[in-house]
Structure formats: C-alpha cells, structure tokens
Amino acid sequence: MDMERMTFTTDRTTVTEGEIVEVRWDCPGAESVDLTIDNGYKTSVIPLEIGGSKRFRLNRSKGRTRLVLTAHVGGKGFSKAIKVKVKEIPVTRAETVDQRGNPMGWLKRMWNMPKWQAFLARYRQGRQAMPKEKKLASNLLMILGAILLLGTIFPILLPVGIFALACYLMWIVLKR
C-alpha cells in the first residue's frame, strides 16, 4: 500500500462539545483499517471498512480530540492523524425569578419551596389542635432555646434573656 494514496479528512477541525464531526477515509490496498479516537480522558479504537465515512459526536474532551486512522498491510501499519479542537460549551448561570420577574435570593427560594411550605402548614395545623398548656409549653421551649443559643454566641445576653423569660412567665401568671 502506498501512503500517498491513503486519504483521511474531517469536515471540520474545530467544534463545540456535543457537535458532530464527519470523518472520510479511503485506504486502497489495506487489509484492515481502524480509527483511534483519543479525547484526553479515554481512547477508543473502532474497526472500519477500507473506505467510507462515519459521523461522531465529540462530547467531553481535554480541549483537543486526536483522530488516528491506521491502515494495516502485511503486518505493517500506516497512520494519518487529525486533531480536532473541541471547545467547551459556554455555561449560563441559571437564576430563579418570582412571578413578576424579580430575582429571588436563596432565602426567598427556600421559603417558597413546596416542602418547606408543607412543613409550615402541618406545623400550624398541629399547633391549632394543641391544648393551651401544650401551646404554652412549646412557646416556653422555643424562647428558652433561643435564649440558650444567643447566650452561647453572646454570653452577656444570657442573664438578659433569662430575665425576659421570667417577665413573660410573670405576665402569664398575672394575666389569669
């Protein structure tokens, strides 16, 4: 086989990830032909006919995919290579907007999540069904938890919070 008679072309040498490249080849006199595709992450070898064309989608690549056509004749291999530049797909930052088209921050997105809203609805229903004593106990538990949390961050607030809790309890006792 004569190396000059072997042809190997692609329809383009620069693509964006996910686009298709058409490869054409003709290796007259070859016993077998294979195509090696190396994208920098993985190398694949595909057996081919002596001549023809094939289309390949070039997805992930380290910037360049190397296509090597090898024709085998009498135990010898004759190769031609083409490098195809593969550009990354431009990434577009997604943004969540409300009904009026205003951007929503992470806190507003979380508040508007259906699971969070369902949790709040269940909490409100459960709270309405509670007897007065349990409501009072859950209020005190939340206030005490807030005082302890703030007291660990700002120790000066611990006595102030305990005093405020005592005032709240006194108000409850005198209210009845």
mmCIF file of C-alpha atoms in Angstrom:
data_model
loop_
_atom_site.group_PDB
_atom_site.id
_atom_site.type_symbol
_atom_site.label_atom_id
_atom_site.label_comp_id
_atom_site.label_asym_id
_atom_site.label_seq_id
_atom_site.Cartn_x
_atom_site.Cartn_y
_atom_site.Cartn_z
ATOM 1 C CA MET A 1 0.000 0.000 0.000
ATOM 2 C CA ASP A 2 1.205 3.458 -0.818
ATOM 3 C CA MET A 3 0.948 6.110 1.924
ATOM 4 C CA GLU A 4 0.178 8.816 -0.671
ATOM 5 C CA ARG A 5 -2.947 7.002 -1.860
ATOM 6 C CA MET A 6 -4.361 6.824 1.687
ATOM 7 C CA THR A 7 -6.834 9.684 2.329
ATOM 8 C CA PHE A 8 -8.203 10.834 5.665
ATOM 9 C CA THR A 9 -10.251 14.016 6.170
ATOM 10 C CA THR A 10 -12.819 15.577 8.501
ATOM 11 C CA ASP A 11 -15.488 18.085 7.598
ATOM 12 C CA ARG A 12 -14.179 20.465 10.292
ATOM 13 C CA THR A 13 -11.305 20.821 12.716
ATOM 14 C CA THR A 14 -12.997 22.974 15.393
ATOM 15 C CA VAL A 15 -16.230 22.044 17.159
ATOM 16 C CA THR A 16 -18.089 22.801 20.377
ATOM 17 C CA GLU A 17 -18.709 19.908 22.796
ATOM 18 C CA GLY A 18 -21.656 17.822 21.616
ATOM 19 C CA GLU A 19 -21.317 18.683 17.926
ATOM 20 C CA ILE A 20 -20.816 16.086 15.193
ATOM 21 C CA VAL A 21 -17.720 15.613 13.046
ATOM 22 C CA GLU A 22 -17.848 13.619 9.822
ATOM 23 C CA VAL A 23 -14.744 11.558 9.039
ATOM 24 C CA ARG A 24 -13.976 10.322 5.478
ATOM 25 C CA TRP A 25 -11.255 7.868 4.563
ATOM 26 C CA ASP A 26 -10.043 5.679 1.735
ATOM 27 C CA CYS A 27 -7.238 3.155 2.122
ATOM 28 C CA PRO A 28 -6.921 1.241 -1.175
ATOM 29 C CA GLY A 29 -4.931 -1.978 -0.797
ATOM 30 C CA ALA A 30 -5.269 -2.157 3.006
ATOM 31 C CA GLU A 31 -6.115 -5.465 4.700
ATOM 32 C CA SER A 32 -7.788 -3.779 7.673
ATOM 33 C CA VAL A 33 -8.394 -0.244 8.890
ATOM 34 C CA ASP A 34 -9.102 1.133 12.343
ATOM 35 C CA LEU A 35 -9.736 4.554 13.815
ATOM 36 C CA THR A 36 -8.370 5.591 17.198
ATOM 37 C CA ILE A 37 -10.219 8.402 18.984
ATOM 38 C CA ASP A 38 -8.385 9.980 21.938
ATOM 39 C CA ASN A 39 -10.182 12.804 23.762
ATOM 40 C CA GLY A 40 -7.624 13.081 26.575
ATOM 41 C CA TYR A 41 -9.746 11.087 29.008
ATOM 42 C CA LYS A 42 -10.382 7.880 27.071
ATOM 43 C CA THR A 43 -9.026 6.212 23.970
ATOM 44 C CA SER A 44 -11.304 4.139 21.723
ATOM 45 C CA VAL A 45 -10.330 2.001 18.750
ATOM 46 C CA ILE A 46 -13.002 1.341 16.107
ATOM 47 C CA PRO A 47 -12.543 -1.108 13.205
ATOM 48 C CA LEU A 48 -13.595 0.384 9.860
ATOM 49 C CA GLU A 49 -14.170 -0.641 6.267
ATOM 50 C CA ILE A 50 -11.394 0.005 3.712
ATOM 51 C CA GLY A 51 -13.127 3.226 2.660
ATOM 52 C CA GLY A 52 -16.154 5.241 3.670
ATOM 53 C CA SER A 53 -17.397 7.886 6.051
ATOM 54 C CA LYS A 54 -18.709 7.965 9.593
ATOM 55 C CA ARG A 55 -20.103 10.629 11.907
ATOM 56 C CA PHE A 56 -19.005 11.050 15.528
ATOM 57 C CA ARG A 57 -20.381 13.259 18.291
ATOM 58 C CA LEU A 58 -17.466 14.757 20.194
ATOM 59 C CA ASN A 59 -18.586 15.277 23.766
ATOM 60 C CA ARG A 60 -16.150 15.548 26.636
ATOM 61 C CA SER A 61 -12.591 16.456 25.708
ATOM 62 C CA LYS A 62 -9.466 17.998 27.184
ATOM 63 C CA GLY A 63 -9.602 20.688 24.524
ATOM 64 C CA ARG A 64 -8.435 18.542 21.634
ATOM 65 C CA THR A 65 -9.522 15.165 20.271
ATOM 66 C CA ARG A 66 -6.975 13.233 18.236
ATOM 67 C CA LEU A 67 -8.259 11.013 15.412
ATOM 68 C CA VAL A 68 -5.750 8.498 14.040
ATOM 69 C CA LEU A 69 -6.565 6.347 11.006
ATOM 70 C CA THR A 70 -4.360 3.258 10.760
ATOM 71 C CA ALA A 71 -4.276 1.034 7.658
ATOM 72 C CA HIS A 72 -2.719 -2.422 8.123
ATOM 73 C CA VAL A 73 -0.917 -4.077 5.199
ATOM 74 C CA GLY A 74 1.305 -7.153 5.541
ATOM 75 C CA GLY A 75 1.886 -6.683 9.272
ATOM 76 C CA LYS A 76 2.792 -3.012 8.886
ATOM 77 C CA GLY A 77 0.650 -0.083 9.987
ATOM 78 C CA PHE A 78 0.386 3.190 8.085
ATOM 79 C CA SER A 79 -1.212 6.062 10.029
ATOM 80 C CA LYS A 80 -2.541 9.548 9.448
ATOM 81 C CA ALA A 81 -3.719 11.795 12.285
ATOM 82 C CA ILE A 82 -6.053 14.772 12.522
ATOM 83 C CA LYS A 83 -6.532 16.917 15.622
ATOM 84 C CA VAL A 84 -9.968 18.412 16.217
ATOM 85 C CA LYS A 85 -10.172 21.322 18.624
ATOM 86 C CA VAL A 86 -13.136 20.831 20.979
ATOM 87 C CA LYS A 87 -14.352 23.990 22.718
ATOM 88 C CA GLU A 88 -16.293 23.739 25.974
ATOM 89 C CA ILE A 89 -19.982 24.547 25.942
ATOM 90 C CA PRO A 90 -20.422 28.013 27.449
ATOM 91 C CA VAL A 91 -22.076 27.746 30.856
ATOM 92 C CA THR A 92 -25.037 30.002 31.525
ATOM 93 C CA ARG A 93 -25.806 30.796 35.148
ATOM 94 C CA ALA A 94 -29.415 29.959 35.952
ATOM 95 C CA GLU A 95 -31.425 32.357 38.061
ATOM 96 C CA THR A 96 -34.721 31.850 39.845
ATOM 97 C CA VAL A 97 -37.276 34.633 39.478
ATOM 98 C CA ASP A 98 -40.660 35.258 41.074
ATOM 99 C CA GLN A 99 -43.984 35.874 39.275
ATOM 100 C CA ARG A 100 -43.013 39.471 38.471
ATOM 101 C CA GLY A 101 -39.609 38.502 37.060
ATOM 102 C CA ASN A 102 -37.581 39.740 40.042
ATOM 103 C CA PRO A 103 -34.550 37.623 41.022
ATOM 104 C CA MET A 104 -35.015 35.537 44.157
ATOM 105 C CA GLY A 105 -32.275 35.110 46.749
ATOM 106 C CA TRP A 106 -31.537 31.759 48.405
ATOM 107 C CA LEU A 107 -33.643 32.565 51.470
ATOM 108 C CA LYS A 108 -36.709 33.514 49.405
ATOM 109 C CA ARG A 109 -36.248 30.403 47.201
ATOM 110 C CA MET A 110 -36.109 28.202 50.283
ATOM 111 C CA TRP A 111 -39.174 29.884 51.763
ATOM 112 C CA ASN A 112 -41.107 29.293 48.538
ATOM 113 C CA MET A 113 -40.150 25.611 48.304
ATOM 114 C CA PRO A 114 -43.225 23.359 48.411
ATOM 115 C CA LYS A 115 -41.704 21.029 51.049
ATOM 116 C CA TRP A 116 -40.978 23.958 53.366
ATOM 117 C CA GLN A 117 -44.477 25.326 52.863
ATOM 118 C CA ALA A 118 -45.997 21.898 53.508
ATOM 119 C CA PHE A 119 -43.947 21.611 56.715
ATOM 120 C CA LEU A 120 -45.197 25.025 57.892
ATOM 121 C CA ALA A 121 -48.798 24.111 57.071
ATOM 122 C CA ARG A 122 -48.518 20.853 59.061
ATOM 123 C CA TYR A 123 -46.898 22.744 61.956
ATOM 124 C CA ARG A 124 -49.686 25.354 62.005
ATOM 125 C CA GLN A 125 -52.401 22.665 61.888
ATOM 126 C CA GLY A 126 -50.749 20.744 64.702
ATOM 127 C CA ARG A 127 -50.375 23.914 66.763
ATOM 128 C CA GLN A 128 -54.068 24.807 66.340
ATOM 129 C CA ALA A 129 -55.062 21.358 67.598
ATOM 130 C CA MET A 130 -52.869 21.664 70.740
ATOM 131 C CA PRO A 131 -54.400 22.307 74.145
ATOM 132 C CA LYS A 132 -53.481 25.634 75.809
ATOM 133 C CA GLU A 133 -50.979 24.030 78.184
ATOM 134 C CA LYS A 134 -49.043 22.430 75.317
ATOM 135 C CA LYS A 135 -49.027 25.705 73.372
ATOM 136 C CA LEU A 136 -47.626 27.467 76.436
ATOM 137 C CA ALA A 137 -45.014 24.754 76.914
ATOM 138 C CA SER A 138 -43.938 24.900 73.254
ATOM 139 C CA ASN A 139 -43.694 28.724 73.428
ATOM 140 C CA LEU A 140 -41.518 28.474 76.533
ATOM 141 C CA LEU A 141 -39.377 25.797 74.913
ATOM 142 C CA MET A 142 -38.774 27.955 71.820
ATOM 143 C CA ILE A 143 -37.985 31.048 73.929
ATOM 144 C CA LEU A 144 -35.624 29.059 76.154
ATOM 145 C CA GLY A 145 -33.913 27.541 73.106
ATOM 146 C CA ALA A 146 -33.429 30.991 71.577
ATOM 147 C CA ILE A 147 -32.024 32.338 74.863
ATOM 148 C CA LEU A 148 -29.569 29.451 75.174
ATOM 149 C CA LEU A 149 -28.490 29.759 71.543
ATOM 150 C CA LEU A 150 -27.948 33.506 71.799
ATOM 151 C CA GLY A 151 -26.285 33.022 75.211
ATOM 152 C CA THR A 152 -23.654 30.737 73.687
ATOM 153 C CA ILE A 153 -22.884 33.272 70.955
ATOM 154 C CA PHE A 154 -23.183 36.407 73.116
ATOM 155 C CA PRO A 155 -22.729 35.409 76.808
ATOM 156 C CA ILE A 156 -23.829 38.838 78.045
ATOM 157 C CA LEU A 157 -27.342 38.141 76.685
ATOM 158 C CA LEU A 158 -27.887 35.029 78.825
ATOM 159 C CA PRO A 159 -28.920 36.852 82.036
ATOM 160 C CA VAL A 160 -30.947 39.372 80.000
ATOM 161 C CA GLY A 161 -32.770 36.533 78.239
ATOM 162 C CA ILE A 162 -33.484 34.682 81.478
ATOM 163 C CA PHE A 163 -34.855 37.915 82.980
ATOM 164 C CA ALA A 164 -37.079 38.400 79.896
ATOM 165 C CA LEU A 165 -38.326 34.805 80.238
ATOM 166 C CA ALA A 166 -39.128 35.413 83.920
ATOM 167 C CA CYS A 167 -41.067 38.558 82.946
ATOM 168 C CA TYR A 168 -43.020 36.583 80.340
ATOM 169 C CA LEU A 169 -43.889 33.891 82.901
ATOM 170 C CA MET A 170 -44.945 36.559 85.426
ATOM 171 C CA TRP A 171 -47.204 38.149 82.791
ATOM 172 C CA ILE A 172 -48.825 34.750 82.102
ATOM 173 C CA VAL A 173 -49.400 34.117 85.830
ATOM 174 C CA LEU A 174 -50.883 37.580 86.480
ATOM 175 C CA LYS A 175 -52.992 37.505 83.275
ATOM 176 C CA ARG A 176 -55.186 34.658 84.572
#
